[in-house]
PDB file of C-alpha atoms in Angstrom:
ATOM      1  CA  MET A   1       8.805  14.508  44.249  1.00 79.00           C
ATOM      2  CA  PHE A   2      11.192  16.941  42.460  1.00 74.00           C
ATOM      3  CA  LYS A   3      14.012  14.371  42.456  1.00 79.00           C
ATOM      4  CA  THR A   4      11.683  11.755  40.996  1.00 80.00           C
ATOM      5  CA  LEU A   5      10.638  14.139  38.235  1.00 74.00           C
ATOM      6  CA  LEU A   6      14.288  14.919  37.411  1.00 72.00           C
ATOM      7  CA  LEU A   7      15.130  11.221  37.393  1.00 70.00           C
ATOM      8  CA  VAL A   8      12.231  10.454  35.006  1.00 70.00           C
ATOM      9  CA  LEU A   9      13.296  13.359  32.778  1.00 71.00           C
ATOM     10  CA  ALA A  10      16.938  12.173  32.755  1.00 68.00           C
ATOM     11  CA  VAL A  11      15.877   8.617  31.902  1.00 65.00           C
ATOM     12  CA  GLY A  12      13.679   9.956  29.079  1.00 67.00           C
ATOM     13  CA  VAL A  13      16.498  12.063  27.603  1.00 62.00           C
ATOM     14  CA  ALA A  14      18.925   9.145  27.921  1.00 64.00           C
ATOM     15  CA  ALA A  15      16.443   6.850  26.177  1.00 63.00           C
ATOM     16  CA  VAL A  16      16.115   9.262  23.226  1.00 60.00           C
ATOM     17  CA  LEU A  17      19.895   9.622  22.949  1.00 59.00           C
ATOM     18  CA  VAL A  18      20.422   5.825  22.993  1.00 61.00           C
ATOM     19  CA  TYR A  19      17.565   5.327  20.488  1.00 57.00           C
ATOM     20  CA  ALA A  20      19.213   7.820  18.104  1.00 58.00           C
ATOM     21  CA  ALA A  21      22.566   6.088  18.478  1.00 65.00           C
ATOM     22  CA  LEU A  22      21.010   2.744  17.509  1.00 61.00           C
ATOM     23  CA  LYS A  23      19.220   3.999  14.372  1.00 69.00           C
ATOM     24  CA  PRO A  24      20.608   2.938  10.955  1.00 68.00           C
ATOM     25  CA  LYS A  25      23.768   4.629   9.752  1.00 76.00           C
ATOM     26  CA  SER A  26      22.281   5.428   6.314  1.00 72.00           C
ATOM     27  CA  PHE A  27      18.966   6.552   4.878  1.00 78.00           C
ATOM     28  CA  ALA A  28      17.090   6.220   1.596  1.00 81.00           C
ATOM     29  CA  LEU A  29      13.856   7.655   0.324  1.00 88.00           C
ATOM     30  CA  SER A  30      12.121   7.916  -3.002  1.00 93.00           C
ATOM     31  CA  ARG A  31       9.016   8.949  -4.881  1.00 95.00           C
ATOM     32  CA  SER A  32       7.818   8.297  -8.405  1.00 96.00           C
ATOM     33  CA  SER A  33       5.279   9.634 -10.872  1.00 96.00           C
ATOM     34  CA  VAL A  34       4.036   8.764 -14.335  1.00 96.00           C
ATOM     35  CA  ILE A  35       4.372  11.650 -16.798  1.00 96.00           C
ATOM     36  CA  ALA A  36       2.450  11.766 -20.073  1.00 95.00           C
ATOM     37  CA  ALA A  37       5.531  12.712 -22.119  1.00 94.00           C
ATOM     38  CA  PRO A  38       8.325  10.793 -23.847  1.00 94.00           C
ATOM     39  CA  ALA A  39      11.426   9.926 -21.864  1.00 94.00           C
ATOM     40  CA  ASP A  40      13.699  12.214 -23.918  1.00 93.00           C
ATOM     41  CA  ARG A  41      11.641  15.276 -23.016  1.00 94.00           C
ATOM     42  CA  VAL A  42      11.585  14.374 -19.301  1.00 95.00           C
ATOM     43  CA  PHE A  43      15.300  13.505 -19.375  1.00 97.00           C
ATOM     44  CA  ALA A  44      16.181  16.961 -20.823  1.00 95.00           C
ATOM     45  CA  LEU A  45      14.441  18.665 -17.890  1.00 95.00           C
ATOM     46  CA  ILE A  46      16.526  16.673 -15.370  1.00 97.00           C
ATOM     47  CA  ASN A  47      19.864  16.400 -17.165  1.00 97.00           C
ATOM     48  CA  ASP A  48      20.206  20.157 -17.745  1.00 96.00           C
ATOM     49  CA  LEU A  49      20.677  21.853 -14.357  1.00 96.00           C
ATOM     50  CA  GLN A  50      19.082  25.111 -15.466  1.00 94.00           C
ATOM     51  CA  GLY A  51      16.054  23.152 -16.638  1.00 92.00           C
ATOM     52  CA  PHE A  52      16.171  21.134 -13.428  1.00 94.00           C
ATOM     53  CA  ASN A  53      15.983  24.275 -11.327  1.00 93.00           C
ATOM     54  CA  SER A  54      12.925  25.473 -13.224  1.00 91.00           C
ATOM     55  CA  TRP A  55      10.917  22.779 -11.412  1.00 93.00           C
ATOM     56  CA  ASN A  56      13.185  21.861  -8.443  1.00 92.00           C
ATOM     57  CA  PRO A  57      11.112  22.577  -5.317  1.00 91.00           C
ATOM     58  CA  PHE A  58      14.181  23.163  -3.169  1.00 85.00           C
ATOM     59  CA  ALA A  59      15.263  26.032  -5.465  1.00 85.00           C
ATOM     60  CA  LYS A  60      11.729  27.400  -5.723  1.00 82.00           C
ATOM     61  CA  GLN A  61      11.119  27.566  -1.949  1.00 81.00           C
ATOM     62  CA  ASP A  62      13.862  30.137  -1.261  1.00 81.00           C
ATOM     63  CA  PRO A  63      13.196  33.513  -2.922  1.00 82.00           C
ATOM     64  CA  GLU A  64      16.641  34.764  -1.867  1.00 86.00           C
ATOM     65  CA  LEU A  65      18.464  31.735  -3.331  1.00 88.00           C
ATOM     66  CA  LYS A  66      21.593  32.561  -5.290  1.00 94.00           C
ATOM     67  CA  ILE A  67      22.662  29.901  -7.779  1.00 93.00           C
ATOM     68  CA  GLN A  68      26.050  29.916  -9.546  1.00 95.00           C
ATOM     69  CA  TYR A  69      26.277  27.505 -12.461  1.00 95.00           C
ATOM     70  CA  GLU A  70      29.676  26.181 -13.412  1.00 94.00           C
ATOM     71  CA  ALA A  71      30.946  26.139 -17.008  1.00 93.00           C
ATOM     72  CA  VAL A  72      29.101  22.943 -17.889  1.00 91.00           C
ATOM     73  CA  THR A  73      25.346  22.903 -17.091  1.00 93.00           C
ATOM     74  CA  SER A  74      24.197  19.703 -18.752  1.00 94.00           C
ATOM     75  CA  GLY A  75      25.255  16.052 -18.578  1.00 95.00           C
ATOM     76  CA  LYS A  76      28.055  14.407 -16.644  1.00 96.00           C
ATOM     77  CA  GLY A  77      30.239  16.942 -14.871  1.00 96.00           C
ATOM     78  CA  ALA A  78      27.628  19.704 -14.891  1.00 96.00           C
ATOM     79  CA  ALA A  79      27.398  21.453 -11.495  1.00 97.00           C
ATOM     80  CA  TYR A  80      26.201  24.441  -9.579  1.00 96.00           C
ATOM     81  CA  THR A  81      26.548  25.903  -6.116  1.00 95.00           C
ATOM     82  CA  TRP A  82      23.899  27.666  -4.091  1.00 94.00           C
ATOM     83  CA  VAL A  83      23.528  29.949  -1.090  1.00 93.00           C
ATOM     84  CA  GLY A  84      20.173  30.726   0.494  1.00 89.00           C
ATOM     85  CA  LYS A  85      18.472  31.456   3.793  1.00 87.00           C
ATOM     86  CA  LYS A  86      16.172  28.407   3.566  1.00 83.00           C
ATOM     87  CA  ALA A  87      18.254  26.172   1.300  1.00 83.00           C
ATOM     88  CA  GLY A  88      21.569  26.690   3.095  1.00 87.00           C
ATOM     89  CA  VAL A  89      24.851  26.331   1.231  1.00 91.00           C
ATOM     90  CA  GLY A  90      25.813  23.478  -1.065  1.00 94.00           C
ATOM     91  CA  ARG A  91      26.842  22.067  -4.403  1.00 96.00           C
ATOM     92  CA  MET A  92      25.203  19.659  -6.812  1.00 95.00           C
ATOM     93  CA  GLU A  93      27.018  17.825  -9.605  1.00 97.00           C
ATOM     94  CA  ILE A  94      25.816  15.317 -12.220  1.00 97.00           C
ATOM     95  CA  ALA A  95      28.007  12.316 -11.534  1.00 97.00           C
ATOM     96  CA  ASP A  96      26.535  10.108 -14.233  1.00 97.00           C
ATOM     97  CA  SER A  97      24.098  10.517 -17.077  1.00 97.00           C
ATOM     98  CA  VAL A  98      22.658   7.841 -19.320  1.00 96.00           C
ATOM     99  CA  PRO A  99      20.332   9.403 -21.946  1.00 94.00           C
ATOM    100  CA  VAL A 100      16.634   8.745 -21.361  1.00 93.00           C
ATOM    101  CA  GLN A 101      17.433   6.229 -18.574  1.00 95.00           C
ATOM    102  CA  ARG A 102      19.168   7.765 -15.547  1.00 97.00           C
ATOM    103  CA  VAL A 103      20.777  10.837 -14.017  1.00 97.00           C
ATOM    104  CA  THR A 104      22.855  10.447 -10.870  1.00 97.00           C
ATOM    105  CA  MET A 105      23.847  13.509  -8.840  1.00 97.00           C
ATOM    106  CA  LYS A 106      26.188  14.190  -5.962  1.00 97.00           C
ATOM    107  CA  LEU A 107      24.469  16.485  -3.505  1.00 94.00           C
ATOM    108  CA  ASP A 108      26.791  18.157  -0.923  1.00 95.00           C
ATOM    109  CA  PHE A 109      25.537  20.479   1.783  1.00 90.00           C
ATOM    110  CA  SER A 110      27.961  22.553   3.839  1.00 90.00           C
ATOM    111  CA  LYS A 111      25.344  24.539   5.817  1.00 86.00           C
ATOM    112  CA  PRO A 112      23.204  24.408   7.897  1.00 81.00           C
ATOM    113  CA  MET A 113      24.553  20.875   8.371  1.00 79.00           C
ATOM    114  CA  GLU A 114      27.228  19.032   6.420  1.00 84.00           C
ATOM    115  CA  ALA A 115      25.767  16.176   4.361  1.00 85.00           C
ATOM    116  CA  HIS A 116      26.879  14.227   1.301  1.00 92.00           C
ATOM    117  CA  ASN A 117      24.073  12.394  -0.465  1.00 93.00           C
ATOM    118  CA  THR A 118      23.428  10.679  -3.792  1.00 96.00           C
ATOM    119  CA  VAL A 119      20.375  11.559  -5.851  1.00 96.00           C
ATOM    120  CA  ASN A 120      19.107   9.244  -8.584  1.00 97.00           C
ATOM    121  CA  PHE A 121      16.527   9.955 -11.246  1.00 97.00           C
ATOM    122  CA  THR A 122      15.457   6.814 -13.090  1.00 97.00           C
ATOM    123  CA  LEU A 123      13.264   6.988 -16.218  1.00 97.00           C
ATOM    124  CA  GLU A 124      11.232   4.065 -17.446  1.00 96.00           C
ATOM    125  CA  PRO A 125       9.394   4.536 -20.763  1.00 93.00           C
ATOM    126  CA  GLN A 126       5.833   3.149 -20.603  1.00 92.00           C
ATOM    127  CA  GLY A 127       4.404   3.561 -24.085  1.00 89.00           C
ATOM    128  CA  ALA A 128       3.822   7.304 -24.593  1.00 91.00           C
ATOM    129  CA  ASN A 129       4.404   7.904 -20.870  1.00 95.00           C
ATOM    130  CA  THR A 130       7.486   7.910 -18.651  1.00 96.00           C
ATOM    131  CA  ARG A 131       7.712   6.719 -15.078  1.00 97.00           C
ATOM    132  CA  VAL A 132      10.178   8.935 -13.199  1.00 97.00           C
ATOM    133  CA  SER A 133      11.622   7.871  -9.853  1.00 97.00           C
ATOM    134  CA  TRP A 134      13.423  10.422  -7.679  1.00 96.00           C
ATOM    135  CA  ALA A 135      15.536   8.793  -4.936  1.00 96.00           C
ATOM    136  CA  MET A 136      18.035  10.091  -2.419  1.00 91.00           C
ATOM    137  CA  SER A 137      20.360   8.158  -0.122  1.00 90.00           C
ATOM    138  CA  GLY A 138      23.290   8.828   2.092  1.00 84.00           C
ATOM    139  CA  PRO A 139      24.959   8.365   5.459  1.00 79.00           C
ATOM    140  CA  ALA A 140      23.024   9.181   8.591  1.00 72.00           C
ATOM    141  CA  ASN A 141      25.310  10.545  11.280  1.00 72.00           C
ATOM    142  CA  TYR A 142      24.276  10.881  14.942  1.00 60.00           C
ATOM    143  CA  ALA A 143      22.913  14.438  14.496  1.00 68.00           C
ATOM    144  CA  HIS A 144      20.814  13.283  11.565  1.00 61.00           C
ATOM    145  CA  ASN A 145      19.478  10.326  13.575  1.00 59.00           C
ATOM    146  CA  LEU A 146      18.717  12.520  16.585  1.00 56.00           C
ATOM    147  CA  MET A 147      16.813  15.015  14.388  1.00 68.00           C
ATOM    148  CA  THR A 148      14.856  12.271  12.592  1.00 62.00           C
ATOM    149  CA  THR A 149      13.801  10.875  15.960  1.00 62.00           C
ATOM    150  CA  PHE A 150      11.466  13.902  16.140  1.00 63.00           C
ATOM    151  CA  PHE A 151      10.932  14.798  12.482  1.00 68.00           C
ATOM    152  CA  SER A 152      10.143  12.413   9.618  1.00 68.00           C
ATOM    153  CA  MET A 153      12.654  12.980   6.838  1.00 69.00           C
ATOM    154  CA  ASP A 154      10.518  10.782   4.589  1.00 74.00           C
ATOM    155  CA  LYS A 155       7.548  13.120   5.033  1.00 72.00           C
ATOM    156  CA  MET A 156       9.508  16.383   4.825  1.00 70.00           C
ATOM    157  CA  VAL A 157      11.790  15.537   1.893  1.00 74.00           C
ATOM    158  CA  GLY A 158       9.394  13.054   0.324  1.00 78.00           C
ATOM    159  CA  GLY A 159       6.759  15.766   0.216  1.00 85.00           C
ATOM    160  CA  GLN A 160       9.245  18.037  -1.603  1.00 88.00           C
ATOM    161  CA  PHE A 161       9.978  15.214  -4.069  1.00 90.00           C
ATOM    162  CA  GLU A 162       6.221  14.828  -4.725  1.00 93.00           C
ATOM    163  CA  ALA A 163       5.872  18.600  -5.338  1.00 93.00           C
ATOM    164  CA  GLY A 164       8.901  18.552  -7.631  1.00 93.00           C
ATOM    165  CA  LEU A 165       7.633  15.596  -9.644  1.00 94.00           C
ATOM    166  CA  ALA A 166       4.251  17.368 -10.002  1.00 94.00           C
ATOM    167  CA  SER A 167       6.030  20.487 -11.358  1.00 94.00           C
ATOM    168  CA  LEU A 168       8.181  18.332 -13.675  1.00 95.00           C
ATOM    169  CA  LYS A 169       4.994  16.667 -14.930  1.00 94.00           C
ATOM    170  CA  VAL A 170       3.377  20.040 -15.755  1.00 93.00           C
ATOM    171  CA  LEU A 171       6.487  21.238 -17.629  1.00 92.00           C
ATOM    172  CA  ALA A 172       7.035  18.009 -19.568  1.00 93.00           C
ATOM    173  CA  GLU A 173       3.371  17.604 -20.478  1.00 92.00           C
ATOM    174  CA  LYS A 174       2.978  21.269 -21.505  1.00 88.00           C
ATOM    175  CA  ALA A 175       5.597  20.760 -24.212  1.00 63.00           C
ATOM    176  CA  THR A 176       3.429  18.024 -25.772  1.00 56.00           C
TER     177      THR A 176
END
């Protein structure tokens, strides 16, 4: 009986490990929201990293977060590093910026796990409103795939994106 139980357990663990190994080698997720504000106002809150961190849910969730902005804080080349208990350690840099259309960021984590992702904010004017899409993509290594076998990255990170877009909406619409 004990040997059978061990065999079933070993087969189960092996199945999970094989499943994780066969998962896609990249990931992508996104959320979007319509904000009752012009695209230039919304763009300014994304393209300026200090403005970005006024609504960024990942910065807001860690009360001990320490952010160090580099010399340039807005537009292409703007960057900051962070260290925090919940947020880990990393760096974000604006890789591309097209006024009132798009901001692309390089997101690099060094702790708790190394990861190198791309973040895209796309703005689509819709009359007096702006549709904002927040997307993230990147490689999915074996550790990532093993973790996401048990936890939904789309729900965890997607939920943060939804919260961030809601905060962005409040800030952008308040300025109206």
